Amino acid sequence: MKFVVIGITDNPQPWFPPEVLEIIKQGRVFSGGKRHHEIVAPLLPANAEWIDITVPLDAVFERYAHSPLLLERSGEALIVFASGDPLFFGFANTIRRKMPEADIVVYPSFNSLQMLAHRLVMPYHDMRIVSLTGRPWPEFDKALIERSEKIGVLTDREHTPAAIAQRMLEYGYNNYTMYVGEHLGNPNKEKVTTLSLEEAAKAEFSMPNCVILSNEERSVGEAGQEETPKLPDSLDKNKLRKRTFGIPDASFALLDGREKMITKMPIRLLTLQALDLPSRHVLWDIGFCTGSVSIEARLLFPHLHIEAFEIRPECEAIIHENARRFRAPGINVHIGDFLSAPIPHREESGECLPDAVFIGGHGGHLKEIMEKVLTVLAPDGIIVMNSVKAPLVKTDSHQLWDEACRELGLTQERPMRIVIDEHHPIEILKCKR
């Protein structure tokens, strides 16, 4: 099939160059959203066929393939109207994905984020783009964790400017200014607003809209206006504003205040190294307790999709507190017995198969946990566990590990043995299929 994809704005009286007007004049089959139809209807030829773009998209492409007018003339183009630049998170990309062999010609307009930057007279060559239109939060969270100074966000009815501001405030990313553009290109409805995140979190905006976030770092003066919220007074808030390599153990909220219930920072970092996280995609943290491993991994490797499991219900509030404290959004938390828990699914792909698994606690059921992990572990996946050599511990976790690996046919790597201060020796154990 042949497609001509024409980008338009929200202007109710659109302007097109003569070449595009001639294409519209000669066309017979057109497609686009309902809003696009309202805008271009006066320009369409009499008796033109219009195909609404609605979900499910498979049904739309089925109508394309069986359009009587297109079947009547071989090689005739289907003319599609799309918002802005059709190759910028736009419908031309959908056509390429659904019909890789299609012949596509594109006549772009400015996309909404370009228009918002134009209205603000803001250079946008350095702007990081995130689409939340029909997509979940991970890419946006990644942009925050990586401290992007300027973020352009495409929104939808769920990921509104207010919802974006609320998420940023919850995780302490409060040093951004939000610019919201509504109905850009429509001279009767267009509106551009500059707000603090606190103001945006309480505001309502009409659709369609888009957002630019600008990280305007201000020094902490006598008023101390830039303090990160919800942090204990004992913590250095300015240091926590920056990305760190290794979070001090004392900075975490702990289970019953017990420091022994946290994976110590040097061990934590070596554990992440053993998990080979730069080249991994999905991390499972089984028995997360305070969440220190998940949070450290999230901050150091924000591309990761992280699923954290814990049987103790009191740990749910602790990991959420620590995630907010250290600005680590996007960790999916599961409370309950791991052995009876359903396999998590990713919103964007429908599955969440791990290629890196850390077992922080097993409650004596190590082999059963590893058996369940193996049912979903990626072919090149690895499993890591830390074993404490404590003389008063009745069950030797290293022995349980060896037995489980032998019975499950797993290949072990050489353990790494570490002693920190006066603590008992710890061995970092690693295996793969």
mmCIF file with all atom_site columns, N, CA and C in Angstrom, residues 335-368:
data_model
loop_
_atom_site.group_PDB
_atom_site.id
_atom_site.type_symbol
_atom_site.label_atom_id
_atom_site.label_alt_id
_atom_site.label_comp_id
_atom_site.label_asym_id
_atom_site.label_entity_id
_atom_site.label_seq_id
_atom_site.pdbx_PDB_ins_code
_atom_site.Cartn_x
_atom_site.Cartn_y
_atom_site.Cartn_z
_atom_site.occupancy
_atom_site.B_iso_or_equiv
_atom_site.pdbx_formal_charge
_atom_site.auth_seq_id
_atom_site.auth_comp_id
_atom_site.auth_asym_id
_atom_site.auth_atom_id
_atom_site.pdbx_PDB_model_num
ATOM 1   N N  . ILE A 1 335 ? 4.299  -7.920  47.872 1.00 0.00 ? 335 ILE A N  1
ATOM 2   C CA . ILE A 1 335 ? 4.329  -8.406  49.252 1.00 0.00 ? 335 ILE A CA 1
ATOM 3   C C  . ILE A 1 335 ? 3.585  -9.740  49.324 1.00 0.00 ? 335 ILE A C  1
ATOM 4   N N  . GLY A 1 336 ? 4.230  -10.718 49.963 1.00 0.00 ? 336 GLY A N  1
ATOM 5   C CA . GLY A 1 336 ? 3.636  -12.047 50.098 1.00 0.00 ? 336 GLY A CA 1
ATOM 6   C C  . GLY A 1 336 ? 4.671  -13.119 49.814 1.00 0.00 ? 336 GLY A C  1
ATOM 7   N N  . ASP A 1 337 ? 4.244  -14.358 49.925 1.00 0.00 ? 337 ASP A N  1
ATOM 8   C CA . ASP A 1 337 ? 5.135  -15.499 49.698 1.00 0.00 ? 337 ASP A CA 1
ATOM 9   C C  . ASP A 1 337 ? 5.505  -15.569 48.220 1.00 0.00 ? 337 ASP A C  1
ATOM 10  N N  . PHE A 1 338 ? 6.785  -15.487 47.931 1.00 0.00 ? 338 PHE A N  1
ATOM 11  C CA . PHE A 1 338 ? 7.245  -15.514 46.544 1.00 0.00 ? 338 PHE A CA 1
ATOM 12  C C  . PHE A 1 338 ? 6.808  -16.789 45.831 1.00 0.00 ? 338 PHE A C  1
ATOM 13  N N  . LEU A 1 339 ? 6.786  -17.893 46.554 1.00 0.00 ? 339 LEU A N  1
ATOM 14  C CA . LEU A 1 339 ? 6.475  -19.176 45.912 1.00 0.00 ? 339 LEU A CA 1
ATOM 15  C C  . LEU A 1 339 ? 5.041  -19.249 45.413 1.00 0.00 ? 339 LEU A C  1
ATOM 16  N N  . SER A 1 340 ? 4.147  -18.464 45.991 1.00 0.00 ? 340 SER A N  1
ATOM 17  C CA . SER A 1 340 ? 2.754  -18.471 45.542 1.00 0.00 ? 340 SER A CA 1
ATOM 18  C C  . SER A 1 340 ? 2.387  -17.209 44.764 1.00 0.00 ? 340 SER A C  1
ATOM 19  N N  . ALA A 1 341 ? 3.360  -16.309 44.581 1.00 0.00 ? 341 ALA A N  1
ATOM 20  C CA . ALA A 1 341 ? 3.077  -15.043 43.896 1.00 0.00 ? 341 ALA A CA 1
ATOM 21  C C  . ALA A 1 341 ? 2.996  -15.259 42.387 1.00 0.00 ? 341 ALA A C  1
ATOM 22  N N  . PRO A 1 342 ? 2.079  -14.576 41.691 1.00 0.00 ? 342 PRO A N  1
ATOM 23  C CA . PRO A 1 342 ? 2.017  -14.673 40.232 1.00 0.00 ? 342 PRO A CA 1
ATOM 24  C C  . PRO A 1 342 ? 3.240  -14.024 39.597 1.00 0.00 ? 342 PRO A C  1
ATOM 25  N N  . ILE A 1 343 ? 3.558  -14.440 38.383 1.00 0.00 ? 343 ILE A N  1
ATOM 26  C CA . ILE A 1 343 ? 4.672  -13.842 37.657 1.00 0.00 ? 343 ILE A CA 1
ATOM 27  C C  . ILE A 1 343 ? 4.282  -12.431 37.220 1.00 0.00 ? 343 ILE A C  1
ATOM 28  N N  . PRO A 1 344 ? 5.089  -11.429 37.541 1.00 0.00 ? 344 PRO A N  1
ATOM 29  C CA . PRO A 1 344 ? 4.741  -10.049 37.155 1.00 0.00 ? 344 PRO A CA 1
ATOM 30  C C  . PRO A 1 344 ? 4.702  -9.880  35.641 1.00 0.00 ? 344 PRO A C  1
ATOM 31  N N  . HIS A 1 345 ? 3.878  -8.954  35.203 1.00 0.00 ? 345 HIS A N  1
ATOM 32  C CA . HIS A 1 345 ? 3.780  -8.622  33.777 1.00 0.00 ? 345 HIS A CA 1
ATOM 33  C C  . HIS A 1 345 ? 4.104  -7.152  33.582 1.00 0.00 ? 345 HIS A C  1
ATOM 34  N N  . ARG A 1 346 ? 4.830  -6.842  32.529 1.00 0.00 ? 346 ARG A N  1
ATOM 35  C CA . ARG A 1 346 ? 5.140  -5.468  32.184 1.00 0.00 ? 346 ARG A CA 1
ATOM 36  C C  . ARG A 1 346 ? 4.005  -4.890  31.364 1.00 0.00 ? 346 ARG A C  1
ATOM 37  N N  . GLU A 1 347 ? 3.637  -3.655  31.673 1.00 0.00 ? 347 GLU A N  1
ATOM 38  C CA . GLU A 1 347 ? 2.543  -2.998  30.951 1.00 0.00 ? 347 GLU A CA 1
ATOM 39  C C  . GLU A 1 347 ? 2.839  -2.906  29.461 1.00 0.00 ? 347 GLU A C  1
ATOM 40  N N  . GLU A 1 348 ? 4.099  -2.586  29.118 1.00 0.00 ? 348 GLU A N  1
ATOM 41  C CA . GLU A 1 348 ? 4.403  -2.293  27.734 1.00 0.00 ? 348 GLU A CA 1
ATOM 42  C C  . GLU A 1 348 ? 4.620  -3.533  26.885 1.00 0.00 ? 348 GLU A C  1
ATOM 43  N N  . SER A 1 349 ? 5.002  -4.679  27.499 1.00 0.00 ? 349 SER A N  1
ATOM 44  C CA . SER A 1 349 ? 5.303  -5.852  26.693 1.00 0.00 ? 349 SER A CA 1
ATOM 45  C C  . SER A 1 349 ? 4.521  -7.093  27.112 1.00 0.00 ? 349 SER A C  1
ATOM 46  N N  . GLY A 1 350 ? 3.831  -7.029  28.261 1.00 0.00 ? 350 GLY A N  1
ATOM 47  C CA . GLY A 1 350 ? 3.023  -8.159  28.679 1.00 0.00 ? 350 GLY A CA 1
ATOM 48  C C  . GLY A 1 350 ? 3.780  -9.229  29.426 1.00 0.00 ? 350 GLY A C  1
ATOM 49  N N  . GLU A 1 351 ? 5.102  -9.117  29.549 1.00 0.00 ? 351 GLU A N  1
ATOM 50  C CA . GLU A 1 351 ? 5.863  -10.104 30.293 1.00 0.00 ? 351 GLU A CA 1
ATOM 51  C C  . GLU A 1 351 ? 6.991  -9.413  31.051 1.00 0.00 ? 351 GLU A C  1
ATOM 52  N N  . CYS A 1 352 ? 7.523  -10.096 32.034 1.00 0.00 ? 352 CYS A N  1
ATOM 53  C CA . CYS A 1 352 ? 8.575  -9.496  32.853 1.00 0.00 ? 352 CYS A CA 1
ATOM 54  C C  . CYS A 1 352 ? 9.573  -10.579 33.253 1.00 0.00 ? 352 CYS A C  1
ATOM 55  N N  . LEU A 1 353 ? 10.172 -11.214 32.258 1.00 0.00 ? 353 LEU A N  1
ATOM 56  C CA . LEU A 1 353 ? 11.074 -12.326 32.516 1.00 0.00 ? 353 LEU A CA 1
ATOM 57  C C  . LEU A 1 353 ? 12.449 -11.796 32.915 1.00 0.00 ? 353 LEU A C  1
ATOM 58  N N  . PRO A 1 354 ? 12.969 -12.242 34.041 1.00 0.00 ? 354 PRO A N  1
ATOM 59  C CA . PRO A 1 354 ? 14.227 -11.688 34.541 1.00 0.00 ? 354 PRO A CA 1
ATOM 60  C C  . PRO A 1 354 ? 15.437 -12.271 33.828 1.00 0.00 ? 354 PRO A C  1
ATOM 61  N N  . ASP A 1 355 ? 16.481 -11.448 33.703 1.00 0.00 ? 355 ASP A N  1
ATOM 62  C CA . ASP A 1 355 ? 17.783 -11.974 33.279 1.00 0.00 ? 355 ASP A CA 1
ATOM 63  C C  . ASP A 1 355 ? 18.828 -11.771 34.369 1.00 0.00 ? 355 ASP A C  1
ATOM 64  N N  . ALA A 1 356 ? 18.415 -11.184 35.516 1.00 0.00 ? 356 ALA A N  1
ATOM 65  C CA . ALA A 1 356 ? 19.271 -11.071 36.695 1.00 0.00 ? 356 ALA A CA 1
ATOM 66  C C  . ALA A 1 356 ? 18.386 -11.219 37.926 1.00 0.00 ? 356 ALA A C  1
ATOM 67  N N  . VAL A 1 357 ? 18.775 -12.116 38.834 1.00 0.00 ? 357 VAL A N  1
ATOM 68  C CA . VAL A 1 357 ? 17.979 -12.384 40.037 1.00 0.00 ? 357 VAL A CA 1
ATOM 69  C C  . VAL A 1 357 ? 18.893 -12.355 41.250 1.00 0.00 ? 357 VAL A C  1
ATOM 70  N N  . PHE A 1 358 ? 18.511 -11.552 42.254 1.00 0.00 ? 358 PHE A N  1
ATOM 71  C CA . PHE A 1 358 ? 19.222 -11.543 43.530 1.00 0.00 ? 358 PHE A CA 1
ATOM 72  C C  . PHE A 1 358 ? 18.325 -12.126 44.598 1.00 0.00 ? 358 PHE A C  1
ATOM 73  N N  . ILE A 1 359 ? 18.823 -13.110 45.312 1.00 0.00 ? 359 ILE A N  1
ATOM 74  C CA . ILE A 1 359 ? 18.063 -13.726 46.396 1.00 0.00 ? 359 ILE A CA 1
ATOM 75  C C  . ILE A 1 359 ? 18.632 -13.206 47.705 1.00 0.00 ? 359 ILE A C  1
ATOM 76  N N  . GLY A 1 360 ? 17.902 -12.256 48.304 1.00 0.00 ? 360 GLY A N  1
ATOM 77  C CA . GLY A 1 360 ? 18.358 -11.655 49.554 1.00 0.00 ? 360 GLY A CA 1
ATOM 78  C C  . GLY A 1 360 ? 17.853 -12.386 50.781 1.00 0.00 ? 360 GLY A C  1
ATOM 79  N N  . GLY A 1 361 ? 16.841 -13.222 50.604 1.00 0.00 ? 361 GLY A N  1
ATOM 80  C CA . GLY A 1 361 ? 16.290 -14.013 51.703 1.00 0.00 ? 361 GLY A CA 1
ATOM 81  C C  . GLY A 1 361 ? 15.494 -15.165 51.132 1.00 0.00 ? 361 GLY A C  1
ATOM 82  N N  . HIS A 1 362 ? 15.560 -16.309 51.813 1.00 0.00 ? 362 HIS A N  1
ATOM 83  C CA . HIS A 1 362 ? 14.880 -17.490 51.268 1.00 0.00 ? 362 HIS A CA 1
ATOM 84  C C  . HIS A 1 362 ? 14.073 -18.261 52.296 1.00 0.00 ? 362 HIS A C  1
ATOM 85  N N  . GLY A 1 363 ? 14.236 -17.955 53.585 1.00 0.00 ? 363 GLY A N  1
ATOM 86  C CA . GLY A 1 363 ? 13.443 -18.601 54.619 1.00 0.00 ? 363 GLY A CA 1
ATOM 87  C C  . GLY A 1 363 ? 13.542 -20.114 54.620 1.00 0.00 ? 363 GLY A C  1
ATOM 88  N N  . GLY A 1 364 ? 14.686 -20.650 54.196 1.00 0.00 ? 364 GLY A N  1
ATOM 89  C CA . GLY A 1 364 ? 14.863 -22.104 54.172 1.00 0.00 ? 364 GLY A CA 1
ATOM 90  C C  . GLY A 1 364 ? 14.301 -22.782 52.938 1.00 0.00 ? 364 GLY A C  1
ATOM 91  N N  . HIS A 1 365 ? 13.784 -22.002 51.992 1.00 0.00 ? 365 HIS A N  1
ATOM 92  C CA . HIS A 1 365 ? 13.181 -22.577 50.782 1.00 0.00 ? 365 HIS A CA 1
ATOM 93  C C  . HIS A 1 365 ? 13.981 -22.192 49.539 1.00 0.00 ? 365 HIS A C  1
ATOM 94  N N  . LEU A 1 366 ? 15.292 -22.221 49.666 1.00 0.00 ? 366 LEU A N  1
ATOM 95  C CA . LEU A 1 366 ? 16.144 -21.747 48.582 1.00 0.00 ? 366 LEU A CA 1
ATOM 96  C C  . LEU A 1 366 ? 15.936 -22.553 47.297 1.00 0.00 ? 366 LEU A C  1
ATOM 97  N N  . LYS A 1 367 ? 15.948 -23.870 47.412 1.00 0.00 ? 367 LYS A N  1
ATOM 98  C CA . LYS A 1 367 ? 15.811 -24.691 46.209 1.00 0.00 ? 367 LYS A CA 1
ATOM 99  C C  . LYS A 1 367 ? 14.476 -24.418 45.514 1.00 0.00 ? 367 LYS A C  1
ATOM 100 N N  . GLU A 1 368 ? 13.386 -24.328 46.296 1.00 0.00 ? 368 GLU A N  1
ATOM 101 C CA . GLU A 1 368 ? 12.069 -24.088 45.702 1.00 0.00 ? 368 GLU A CA 1
ATOM 102 C C  . GLU A 1 368 ? 12.029 -22.727 45.007 1.00 0.00 ? 368 GLU A C  1
#
